[in-house]
Coordinates of C-alpha atoms and ligand atoms in Angstrom, one line a residue:
M1 CA 127.6 83.1 91.2
N2 CA 125.4 80.2 92.4
R3 CA 122.6 79.2 90.0
R4 CA 119.4 79.7 91.9
E5 CA 117.3 76.7 92.6
I6 CA 114.2 76.3 90.5
K7 CA 111.1 75.8 92.7
Q8 CA 107.6 75.0 91.9
L9 CA 104.7 76.0 94.3
K10 CA 101.0 75.3 94.0
G11 CA 97.8 77.2 94.9
I12 CA 94.2 77.6 93.9
P13 CA 94.0 79.1 90.4
V14 CA 91.5 82.0 90.5
S15 CA 92.3 84.1 87.5
P16 CA 93.7 82.6 84.3
G17 CA 96.7 83.6 82.2
V18 CA 100.5 83.7 82.5
A19 CA 102.8 86.4 83.8
I20 CA 106.6 86.3 84.0
G21 CA 108.4 89.0 86.1
K22 CA 110.1 90.1 89.2
A23 CA 108.6 89.2 92.6
F24 CA 107.8 91.8 95.2
V25 CA 107.0 90.2 98.5
F26 CA 104.6 92.3 100.4
L27 CA 104.4 91.6 104.1
R28 CA 101.9 94.1 105.6
E29 CA 103.3 94.0 109.1
D30 CA 106.9 94.5 108.0
S31 CA 108.0 98.1 107.4
F32 CA 111.4 96.9 106.2
N33 CA 109.8 95.6 103.0
I34 CA 110.6 98.5 100.7
P35 CA 110.2 98.2 97.0
L36 CA 113.3 98.9 94.9
R37 CA 113.5 102.4 93.5
K38 CA 116.3 103.2 91.2
I39 CA 117.7 106.7 91.1
K40 CA 119.8 108.6 88.5
K41 CA 123.5 109.2 89.2
S42 CA 122.8 112.9 89.5
E43 CA 120.3 112.2 92.3
V44 CA 122.9 110.4 94.5
P45 CA 123.9 113.5 96.6
L46 CA 120.2 114.3 97.2
E47 CA 119.5 110.7 98.4
I48 CA 122.5 110.9 100.7
A49 CA 121.3 114.2 102.1
R50 CA 117.8 112.7 102.6
F51 CA 119.3 109.9 104.5
E52 CA 121.4 112.1 106.7
D53 CA 118.4 114.4 107.4
A54 CA 116.4 111.4 108.4
I55 CA 119.1 110.4 110.9
T56 CA 119.1 113.9 112.4
R57 CA 115.3 113.9 112.7
T58 CA 115.3 110.4 114.2
R59 CA 118.0 111.4 116.8
A60 CA 116.0 114.5 117.7
E61 CA 112.8 112.4 118.2
I62 CA 114.7 109.9 120.4
L63 CA 116.3 112.6 122.5
G64 CA 112.8 114.2 123.0
I65 CA 111.3 110.9 124.1
R66 CA 114.2 110.2 126.4
K67 CA 113.9 113.5 128.1
K68 CA 110.1 113.1 128.5
L69 CA 110.5 109.6 129.9
S70 CA 113.3 110.4 132.4
G71 CA 110.9 113.0 133.9
Q72 CA 108.1 110.4 134.2
I73 CA 109.8 107.1 135.1
G74 CA 113.3 107.9 136.0
G75 CA 116.6 107.5 134.2
E76 CA 117.0 103.7 134.3
H77 CA 114.2 102.9 131.7
S78 CA 115.1 105.8 129.4
D79 CA 118.5 104.2 129.0
I80 CA 117.0 102.0 126.3
F81 CA 117.0 105.0 124.2
N82 CA 120.7 105.4 124.6
A83 CA 121.1 102.1 122.8
H84 CA 118.9 103.5 120.0
L85 CA 121.1 106.6 119.8
L86 CA 124.2 104.5 119.5
I87 CA 122.8 102.6 116.6
L88 CA 122.1 105.9 114.8
E89 CA 125.7 107.0 115.4
D90 CA 127.2 103.8 114.1
R91 CA 129.5 105.0 111.3
T92 CA 130.0 101.5 109.8
L93 CA 126.2 101.3 109.3
I94 CA 125.9 104.8 107.9
E95 CA 128.9 104.4 105.5
D96 CA 127.5 101.1 104.3
V97 CA 124.1 102.6 103.4
I98 CA 125.8 105.6 101.7
G99 CA 127.9 103.1 99.8
H100 CA 124.8 101.2 98.6
I101 CA 123.3 104.5 97.3
K102 CA 126.4 105.5 95.5
V103 CA 127.3 102.2 93.9
Q104 CA 123.8 100.7 93.2
Y105 CA 122.0 104.0 92.4
I106 CA 119.1 103.1 94.7
A107 CA 116.8 105.2 96.9
A108 CA 117.9 105.7 100.5
E109 CA 115.0 103.7 102.1
H110 CA 115.8 100.7 100.0
A111 CA 119.6 101.0 100.7
F112 CA 118.9 101.4 104.4
S113 CA 116.5 98.5 104.6
S114 CA 118.8 96.1 102.8
V115 CA 121.8 97.0 105.0
I116 CA 119.8 96.8 108.3
Q117 CA 118.4 93.4 107.4
K118 CA 122.0 92.1 107.3
Y119 CA 122.3 93.3 110.9
F120 CA 119.1 91.5 111.9
S121 CA 120.4 88.2 110.5
A122 CA 123.8 88.7 112.1
F123 CA 122.2 89.3 115.5
A124 CA 119.7 86.5 115.1
Q125 CA 122.7 84.1 115.0
I126 CA 124.5 85.3 118.1
D127 CA 124.7 82.8 120.8
D128 CA 124.0 85.3 123.6
E129 CA 120.4 85.7 124.5
Y130 CA 120.8 89.3 125.7
L131 CA 122.5 90.4 122.6
R132 CA 120.1 88.5 120.4
E133 CA 117.3 90.4 122.0
R134 CA 118.9 93.7 121.1
V135 CA 117.6 93.1 117.6
S136 CA 114.3 94.5 118.7
D137 CA 116.1 97.8 119.6
I138 CA 117.6 97.9 116.1
K139 CA 114.2 97.2 114.6
D140 CA 112.6 99.9 116.6
V141 CA 115.0 102.6 115.7
S142 CA 115.1 101.4 112.1
R143 CA 111.4 101.7 111.8
R144 CA 111.5 105.2 113.1
L145 CA 114.2 106.1 110.6
L146 CA 112.3 104.6 107.7
H147 CA 109.2 106.4 108.8
N148 CA 111.2 109.6 108.7
L149 CA 112.6 108.7 105.3
H150 CA 109.4 107.9 103.4
G151 CA 106.6 109.2 105.7
E152 CA 103.8 107.4 107.2
K153 CA 101.3 107.9 104.5
K154 CA 103.4 106.2 101.9
N155 CA 101.7 103.0 101.2
V156 CA 104.1 100.6 99.4
L157 CA 101.5 99.1 97.2
E158 CA 100.4 102.5 96.0
H159 CA 103.9 103.5 95.1
L160 CA 105.3 100.6 93.2
E161 CA 108.1 101.9 91.1
E162 CA 108.3 99.0 88.5
E163 CA 106.1 96.2 87.3
V164 CA 106.0 93.3 89.8
I165 CA 104.5 90.0 90.6
L166 CA 103.0 90.6 93.9
I167 CA 103.5 87.9 96.5
A168 CA 101.7 88.3 99.8
R169 CA 100.5 86.3 102.8
D170 CA 97.2 88.1 102.4
L171 CA 95.9 91.2 100.6
S172 CA 93.2 93.0 102.6
P173 CA 90.5 94.9 100.7
S174 CA 92.2 98.1 101.6
D175 CA 95.5 96.9 100.3
T176 CA 93.9 95.9 97.0
A177 CA 91.9 99.1 96.8
S178 CA 95.0 101.3 97.1
M179 CA 97.3 99.2 95.0
D180 CA 98.8 100.6 91.8
K181 CA 97.1 98.2 89.5
D182 CA 99.1 99.2 86.4
K183 CA 102.2 97.9 88.1
V184 CA 101.0 94.5 89.2
L185 CA 101.4 91.8 86.6
A186 CA 100.0 88.9 88.7
F187 CA 99.6 88.1 92.3
V188 CA 99.9 85.1 94.6
T189 CA 98.7 84.9 98.2
E190 CA 98.9 82.3 100.9
V191 CA 95.5 83.0 102.3
G192 CA 92.2 82.8 100.5
G193 CA 89.7 80.5 98.9
P194 CA 88.3 80.5 95.4
T195 CA 85.7 83.2 96.1
S196 CA 87.6 85.4 98.6
H197 CA 87.6 89.1 97.7
T198 CA 91.3 88.7 96.8
A199 CA 90.4 86.0 94.1
I200 CA 87.6 88.2 92.8
L201 CA 90.0 91.1 92.5
G202 CA 92.4 89.1 90.3
R203 CA 89.7 88.5 87.8
S204 CA 88.5 92.1 87.9
M205 CA 92.1 93.3 87.3
E206 CA 92.3 90.8 84.4
I207 CA 95.6 89.4 85.6
P208 CA 96.7 85.9 86.5
A209 CA 96.1 85.2 90.2
I210 CA 96.6 82.3 92.6
V211 CA 95.4 82.2 96.2
G212 CA 95.9 79.6 99.0
S213 CA 99.5 79.0 98.1
D214 CA 101.0 77.7 101.3
G215 CA 104.3 79.2 102.3
V216 CA 104.7 81.3 99.1
A217 CA 105.6 84.5 101.0
Q218 CA 108.5 82.6 102.7
E219 CA 109.7 80.7 99.7
I220 CA 110.0 83.6 97.4
K221 CA 112.2 86.7 97.9
T222 CA 111.7 90.1 96.5
G223 CA 113.6 90.3 93.3
D224 CA 113.3 86.6 92.4
R225 CA 112.2 85.9 88.9
V226 CA 108.8 84.1 88.9
I227 CA 106.3 82.7 86.5
V228 CA 102.6 82.7 87.6
D229 CA 100.3 80.3 85.8
G230 CA 96.9 81.5 86.9
T231 CA 95.1 78.9 84.8
H232 CA 96.6 75.9 86.6
G233 CA 97.6 77.4 89.9
I234 CA 101.4 77.0 89.5
V235 CA 104.1 79.4 90.6
I236 CA 107.7 78.7 89.3
V237 CA 110.5 80.5 91.1
N238 CA 113.8 81.1 89.3
P239 CA 112.8 79.3 86.1
D240 CA 115.5 78.5 83.5
K241 CA 115.5 79.6 79.9
K242 CA 113.6 76.5 78.7
I243 CA 110.8 77.0 81.2
I244 CA 110.5 80.7 80.4
E245 CA 110.3 79.9 76.7
E246 CA 107.6 77.3 77.3
Y247 CA 105.5 79.7 79.3
T248 CA 106.0 82.5 76.9
R249 CA 104.5 80.2 74.2
Y250 CA 101.6 79.3 76.5
G251 CA 101.1 83.0 77.3
K252 CA 100.8 83.8 73.6
R253 CA 98.3 80.9 73.1
F254 CA 96.3 82.2 76.0
S255 CA 96.2 85.7 74.5
A256 CA 95.1 84.3 71.2
I257 CA 92.2 82.5 72.8
I258 CA 91.2 85.8 74.5
T259 CA 91.3 87.6 71.2
E260 CA 89.3 84.9 69.5
L261 CA 86.7 85.0 72.2
D262 CA 86.4 88.7 72.1
K263 CA 85.1 88.4 68.5
L264 CA 81.8 87.2 70.2
R265 CA 81.5 90.7 71.8
D266 CA 78.6 91.9 69.9
L267 CA 76.7 88.6 69.6
P268 CA 74.0 87.8 72.1
A269 CA 74.4 85.1 74.7
E270 CA 71.7 82.8 73.3
T271 CA 71.4 79.1 73.1
K272 CA 71.4 77.5 69.6
D273 CA 67.7 77.2 69.8
G274 CA 67.2 80.9 70.7
R275 CA 66.9 81.2 74.5
Q276 CA 68.5 84.5 75.5
I277 CA 70.4 84.7 78.8
I278 CA 71.5 88.1 80.0
V279 CA 75.3 87.9 80.6
A280 CA 76.3 90.9 82.8
S281 CA 79.4 91.9 84.7
N282 CA 80.4 92.2 88.3
I283 CA 82.4 95.2 89.3
E284 CA 84.0 96.6 92.4
F285 CA 85.3 99.9 91.1
G286 CA 84.0 102.5 88.7
D287 CA 87.1 102.3 86.7
E288 CA 86.1 98.8 85.5
I289 CA 83.3 100.2 83.4
P290 CA 85.4 100.4 80.2
S291 CA 86.2 96.7 80.6
V292 CA 82.5 95.9 81.1
L293 CA 81.7 97.6 77.8
S294 CA 84.7 96.2 75.9
H295 CA 83.9 92.6 76.7
G296 CA 80.4 92.9 75.4
S297 CA 78.5 92.7 78.6
R298 CA 74.8 93.3 78.9
G299 CA 75.1 95.6 81.9
V300 CA 76.4 95.3 85.4
G301 CA 74.7 92.5 87.4
L302 CA 76.5 93.3 90.6
Y303 CA 78.2 96.6 91.7
R304 CA 79.9 95.8 94.9
T305 CA 79.7 99.2 96.6
E306 CA 81.9 98.4 99.6
Y307 CA 85.0 99.6 97.9
L308 CA 83.7 103.2 97.8
Y309 CA 83.9 103.0 101.6
M310 CA 87.5 101.8 101.8
N311 CA 90.7 103.5 102.6
R312 CA 89.2 106.5 104.1
Q313 CA 88.6 107.9 107.6
D314 CA 85.1 108.9 106.9
V315 CA 82.0 107.5 105.2
P316 CA 81.4 108.7 101.6
T317 CA 78.8 111.4 101.4
E318 CA 75.5 110.9 99.6
E319 CA 76.8 113.3 96.9
E320 CA 80.0 111.3 96.3
Q321 CA 78.0 108.1 96.1
F322 CA 75.5 109.7 93.8
K323 CA 78.2 110.8 91.4
A324 CA 79.7 107.2 91.3
Y325 CA 76.3 105.5 90.7
Q326 CA 75.3 108.2 88.2
E327 CA 78.4 107.7 86.2
A328 CA 77.9 103.9 86.0
A329 CA 74.2 104.4 85.1
K330 CA 75.0 106.8 82.3
K331 CA 77.9 104.9 80.9
I332 CA 76.2 101.5 80.9
A333 CA 72.7 102.7 79.7
P334 CA 70.5 101.4 78.1
H335 CA 71.7 98.2 79.9
P336 CA 71.0 97.9 83.6
V337 CA 73.4 98.4 86.5
I338 CA 72.4 96.6 89.7
I339 CA 73.8 98.3 92.7
R340 CA 74.1 96.2 95.8
T341 CA 73.8 98.1 99.0
L342 CA 76.7 98.0 101.4
D343 CA 77.8 94.5 102.1
L344 CA 80.4 95.1 104.7
G345 CA 81.6 92.3 107.0
G346 CA 83.0 88.8 106.3
D347 CA 86.3 89.4 104.6
K348 CA 85.4 93.0 103.8
F349 CA 86.0 95.4 106.7
L350 CA 85.9 99.1 106.6
S351 CA 88.0 101.1 109.0
S352 CA 85.7 104.1 108.8
L353 CA 82.7 102.4 110.3
G354 CA 84.2 101.2 113.5
V355 CA 82.6 97.7 113.4
P356 CA 83.9 95.7 116.3
Q357 CA 86.0 92.5 115.7
E358 CA 83.9 89.4 116.0
M359 CA 84.5 85.7 116.5
N360 CA 82.6 84.8 113.4
P361 CA 82.5 87.8 111.1
F362 CA 80.8 85.9 108.3
L363 CA 77.9 85.2 110.7
G364 CA 78.0 88.5 112.5
W365 CA 76.8 92.1 112.4
R366 CA 77.2 92.7 108.7
A367 CA 75.6 93.7 105.4
I368 CA 71.8 94.4 105.7
R369 CA 72.0 93.7 109.5
F370 CA 74.4 96.6 109.9
C371 CA 72.5 98.8 107.5
L372 CA 69.1 98.3 109.3
E373 CA 70.8 99.5 112.5
R374 CA 72.9 102.3 111.0
V375 CA 70.0 103.9 109.2
D376 CA 72.0 107.1 108.7
V377 CA 74.6 105.2 106.6
F378 CA 72.0 103.2 104.8
K379 CA 69.8 106.1 103.9
S380 CA 72.6 108.1 102.4
Q381 CA 73.3 105.2 100.1
L382 CA 69.7 104.6 99.2
R383 CA 69.1 108.2 98.5
A384 CA 72.2 108.3 96.3
I385 CA 71.1 105.2 94.4
L386 CA 67.5 106.6 93.9
R387 CA 68.8 109.9 92.7
A388 CA 71.2 108.2 90.2
S389 CA 68.3 106.1 88.9
A390 CA 67.1 109.1 87.1
Y391 CA 70.1 108.9 84.8
G392 CA 70.0 105.4 83.4
N393 CA 68.7 101.9 84.1
L394 CA 69.5 101.3 87.7
K395 CA 68.3 98.5 89.9
L396 CA 69.0 97.9 93.6
M397 CA 69.5 94.8 95.6
Y398 CA 70.0 94.0 99.3
P399 CA 72.7 91.6 100.4
M400 CA 72.4 88.9 103.1
I401 CA 68.7 88.8 103.4
S402 CA 67.9 86.0 105.8
N403 CA 64.2 86.5 106.3
V404 CA 61.3 88.5 104.9
Q405 CA 61.2 91.0 107.8
E406 CA 64.6 92.3 106.8
L407 CA 63.4 92.8 103.3
R408 CA 60.3 94.6 104.5
A409 CA 62.3 96.8 106.9
A410 CA 64.8 97.7 104.1
N411 CA 62.0 98.5 101.7
K412 CA 60.3 100.7 104.4
I413 CA 63.5 102.7 104.7
L414 CA 63.7 102.9 100.9
E415 CA 60.2 104.2 100.8
E416 CA 61.0 106.9 103.4
C417 CA 63.9 108.0 101.1
R418 CA 61.6 108.2 98.1
E419 CA 59.2 110.3 100.2
E420 CA 62.0 112.7 101.3
L421 CA 63.2 113.1 97.7
R422 CA 59.7 113.8 96.5
K423 CA 59.5 116.6 99.1
E424 CA 62.9 117.9 98.1
K425 CA 61.8 117.8 94.5
K426 CA 64.7 115.6 93.5
K427 CA 64.3 113.3 90.5
F428 CA 64.4 109.5 90.7
D429 CA 63.0 106.5 88.9
P430 CA 59.8 105.5 90.8
K431 CA 59.8 102.2 89.0
M432 CA 63.3 101.1 89.8
E433 CA 63.4 97.4 90.4
V434 CA 64.4 96.3 93.9
G435 CA 65.7 92.8 94.4
A436 CA 67.0 90.5 97.1
M437 CA 70.2 88.5 97.0
I438 CA 69.6 84.9 97.8
E439 CA 72.8 83.8 99.5
I440 CA 71.6 82.3 102.8
P441 CA 70.0 78.9 103.0
S442 CA 67.0 80.3 105.0
A443 CA 66.3 82.8 102.1
A444 CA 66.7 80.0 99.5
I445 CA 64.2 77.8 101.3
T446 CA 61.7 80.6 101.8
S447 CA 62.2 82.1 98.4
D448 CA 58.5 81.6 97.7
V449 CA 57.8 84.1 100.5
L450 CA 60.5 86.5 99.5
A451 CA 59.4 86.5 95.9
K452 CA 56.2 88.2 96.9
E453 CA 58.1 91.3 98.0
A454 CA 61.1 91.4 95.7
D455 CA 61.2 92.4 92.0
F456 CA 64.0 89.9 91.3
F457 CA 66.4 87.5 92.8
S458 CA 70.2 87.4 92.4
I459 CA 71.7 84.2 93.7
G460 CA 74.9 85.0 95.6
S461 CA 76.4 81.6 95.3
N462 CA 79.7 82.5 96.9
D463 CA 77.9 82.9 100.2
L464 CA 75.2 80.4 99.5
I465 CA 77.8 77.7 99.2
Q466 CA 79.7 78.9 102.3
Y467 CA 76.6 78.9 104.5
S468 CA 75.0 75.8 103.1
L469 CA 78.1 73.6 103.3
A470 CA 79.5 75.4 106.4
V471 CA 82.8 76.1 104.6
D472 CA 84.5 79.4 105.2
R473 CA 85.0 80.7 101.7
V474 CA 88.4 82.3 102.5
N475 CA 90.0 79.4 104.3
E476 CA 92.4 77.7 102.0
K477 CA 92.7 74.7 104.3
I478 CA 89.1 73.6 103.6
A479 CA 88.9 74.9 100.1
Y480 CA 88.5 71.3 98.9
L481 CA 85.1 71.2 100.6
Y482 CA 83.9 74.4 98.9
D483 CA 82.0 72.6 96.1
P484 CA 79.6 74.4 93.8
T485 CA 78.5 71.1 92.4
H486 CA 77.4 69.7 95.8
P487 CA 73.9 68.2 95.2
A488 CA 72.6 70.4 98.0
I489 CA 73.6 73.5 96.1
L490 CA 72.1 72.4 92.9
R491 CA 68.8 71.6 94.7
L492 CA 68.7 74.9 96.4
I493 CA 69.4 76.8 93.2
R494 CA 66.6 74.8 91.4
Q495 CA 64.3 75.8 94.3
I496 CA 65.1 79.5 94.1
I497 CA 64.6 79.6 90.4
E498 CA 61.3 77.7 90.5
N499 CA 60.0 79.9 93.3
G500 CA 61.1 83.1 91.5
H501 CA 59.5 82.0 88.3
A502 CA 56.3 80.9 90.0
A503 CA 55.9 84.5 91.2
K504 CA 57.0 85.8 87.7
R505 CA 60.3 87.2 89.0
W506 CA 63.4 87.0 87.0
V507 CA 66.3 85.1 88.7
G508 CA 70.0 85.8 88.2
C509 CA 73.2 84.4 89.6
C510 CA 76.1 86.8 90.5
G511 CA 78.4 84.4 92.3
E512 CA 81.6 83.1 90.9
M513 CA 80.3 79.6 90.1
A514 CA 78.5 81.1 87.0
S515 CA 81.9 81.7 85.4
D516 CA 82.6 78.0 85.3
V517 CA 81.4 77.1 81.8
A518 CA 80.1 73.6 82.8
I519 CA 78.1 75.1 85.7
A520 CA 76.9 78.0 83.6
I521 CA 75.3 75.4 81.3
V522 CA 73.6 73.7 84.3
L523 CA 72.3 77.1 85.4
V524 CA 70.9 77.7 82.0
G525 CA 69.3 74.3 82.1
L526 CA 67.7 75.1 85.4
G527 CA 66.2 78.2 83.9
I528 CA 68.4 81.0 85.1
D529 CA 67.6 84.3 83.3
E530 CA 70.8 86.2 84.0
V531 CA 74.3 85.5 85.1
S532 CA 76.7 88.1 86.2
I533 CA 80.4 87.5 86.3
S534 CA 83.8 89.1 85.9
P535 CA 84.1 90.8 82.5
F536 CA 87.3 89.0 81.9
V537 CA 85.7 85.5 81.8
L538 CA 82.5 86.7 80.2
P539 CA 83.3 85.8 76.6
K540 CA 84.0 82.1 77.4
V541 CA 80.7 81.8 79.2
K542 CA 78.9 83.4 76.3
K543 CA 80.6 80.9 74.0
A544 CA 79.5 78.0 76.1
I545 CA 75.9 79.3 76.1
R546 CA 76.0 79.7 72.3
S547 CA 77.2 76.1 71.8
V548 CA 74.2 74.4 73.5
N549 CA 70.5 73.9 72.8
Y550 CA 68.2 75.0 75.7
T551 CA 66.6 71.5 75.7
Q552 CA 70.1 69.9 75.8
A553 CA 71.0 72.2 78.8
Q554 CA 67.8 71.2 80.5
A555 CA 68.6 67.5 80.1
I556 CA 72.1 68.1 81.4
A557 CA 70.8 69.9 84.5
Q558 CA 68.1 67.3 85.2
K559 CA 70.7 64.5 85.0
A560 CA 73.2 66.5 87.1
L561 CA 70.5 66.6 89.9
T562 CA 70.4 62.8 90.1
F563 CA 73.9 62.2 91.4
D564 CA 74.8 61.6 95.0
T565 CA 78.1 63.5 95.1
G566 CA 79.6 66.7 93.9
R567 CA 82.4 64.7 92.3
E568 CA 80.0 62.7 90.1
V569 CA 78.2 65.9 89.1
R570 CA 81.6 67.5 88.2
D571 CA 82.7 64.6 86.1
Y572 CA 79.4 64.3 84.3
I573 CA 79.0 68.0 83.5
D574 CA 82.7 68.4 82.4
A575 CA 82.3 65.4 80.1
E576 CA 79.1 66.9 78.6
V577 CA 80.8 70.3 78.0
R578 CA 83.7 68.5 76.3
K579 CA 81.3 67.0 73.9
L580 CA 80.0 70.5 73.1
G581 CA 83.4 72.0 72.3
K582 CA 86.8 70.6 73.1
D583 CA 88.3 74.0 73.9
L584 CA 85.6 75.2 76.2
L585 CA 87.3 73.9 79.3
D586 CA 90.7 75.1 78.3
M587 CA 90.5 78.6 79.7
Ligands
LIG1 C1 78.0 86.1 96.6 O1 78.0 85.9 97.8 O2 77.9 85.2 95.7 C2 78.2 87.5 96.0 C3 78.1 87.7 94.7 O3 78.6 88.5 96.9 P1 80.1 88.6 97.5 O4 81.0 87.7 96.8 O5 80.4 90.1 97.4 O6 79.8 88.2 98.9
LIG2 MG1 77.8 87.6 99.2

């Protein structure tokens, strides 16, 4: 057998660590992409029977369609279906699939998809255009057959049969929400920037992840052995023994660092001279709560509620939402949980709400703009949050505030909900803090105005950077321009914190930049009161905060504000952090 070529691919590292395993290439549009499922020898007859039954059902369907069509449009067009029937009667094909099931002990859908793909390649090489085009007939009938074999509802990511390294062009929020997370060791996507929802998901799953890796879904085949180095953004395909050993050692070192950092769990995130910073966690799903607690977080600084709305035909009811928020409030108490109201749009779409496709979804009808119009959807969420506030320390914040009228309008609806609940004699915390996310430049610049009507600010730096620098946060082509150290960003953040503090409001940051240790120190130096990040990277940020004096952090921040370019800021702050602790930048 030929030795497979070792290949190295690069991407944007978004979640650290190393994973070594078998690739599963997920191409959403391609129904022939079936994960391997091994069967027992005793199951072979059953698999063959399933396959034969699927053929019978597919034939019956095609005959039905042909009959219907010949009535409507005449015999000529319905002849296409005769070609489909011929494919289903092809004994060579059928025997080949049965042979695969018998010899390799694999499920019928996998056997069929691997056999049929050989047909596709053979046809693609034929010199005759007419025959070459027949491949679409084979594809059509094959899709129908696969559908009959494993049913429409079967989502491949939900039914992974073994541990895999997931390789995809893109992973939509609904793919990621339905994915069997215990089976995914790491993932690599072609699409996405450092703060795309896909990147955020990697960190929340605590697995190595790389995004923006050009061509990865073409270069890697399902079944290839791959190494994903999420710390440095490297994917190695078909590594040899030596490389595997090297990465196994690195993986062990990485786990040792994590274990070491976890020892800080119960210590406060305070500077050497005693300034306490709240270090909280960002979560997307309720099942991340144990990880919030185990990493020593001081609460949840951002609960992205959009994921409750995904992968369903309807909108979650007030009751369902209430239960989810109540559970978080109870489990995290006495620490706070900040629930962000529905932030749909941008790279997070929900099929159930029928939002039209837009030219510029990040600038479109989304988040608070959507909620202020769909008051029914908004109210049911606000009522659920209010009701859950009776069970712990809940706070609420609105995303995408761009002017004070929006904040007022949202607060007015919130007040209506309070009034309704009072009438219904339902409990809630009347003093629950209500804040605004500052993630649009107009909000940052007018944060003095907003501070009068919000109890706190949480800087959404992922979007603030995107909108200030006009850089789409999910576009890997321009990811090099997405720069948290750009002087404009530092100045805006300084302004938000100063305006918040002048009005005696606390100011947090829940964007990804806060998980960069050097930037976290700058934020501390600028006076930030809270940072909220993925629980996975929380211990290293805590360690960085514990290794600096507040006065020192202030001096670093002040100096960082004097540079002309993001590059200079980056070099300067990294050098300062290296002085504080050599290993701080290693994770
Ligand atoms: C942000 O924009 O920084 C943020 C935290 O929200 P999201 O990433 O969900 O847009
Ligand atoms: Mg945002």
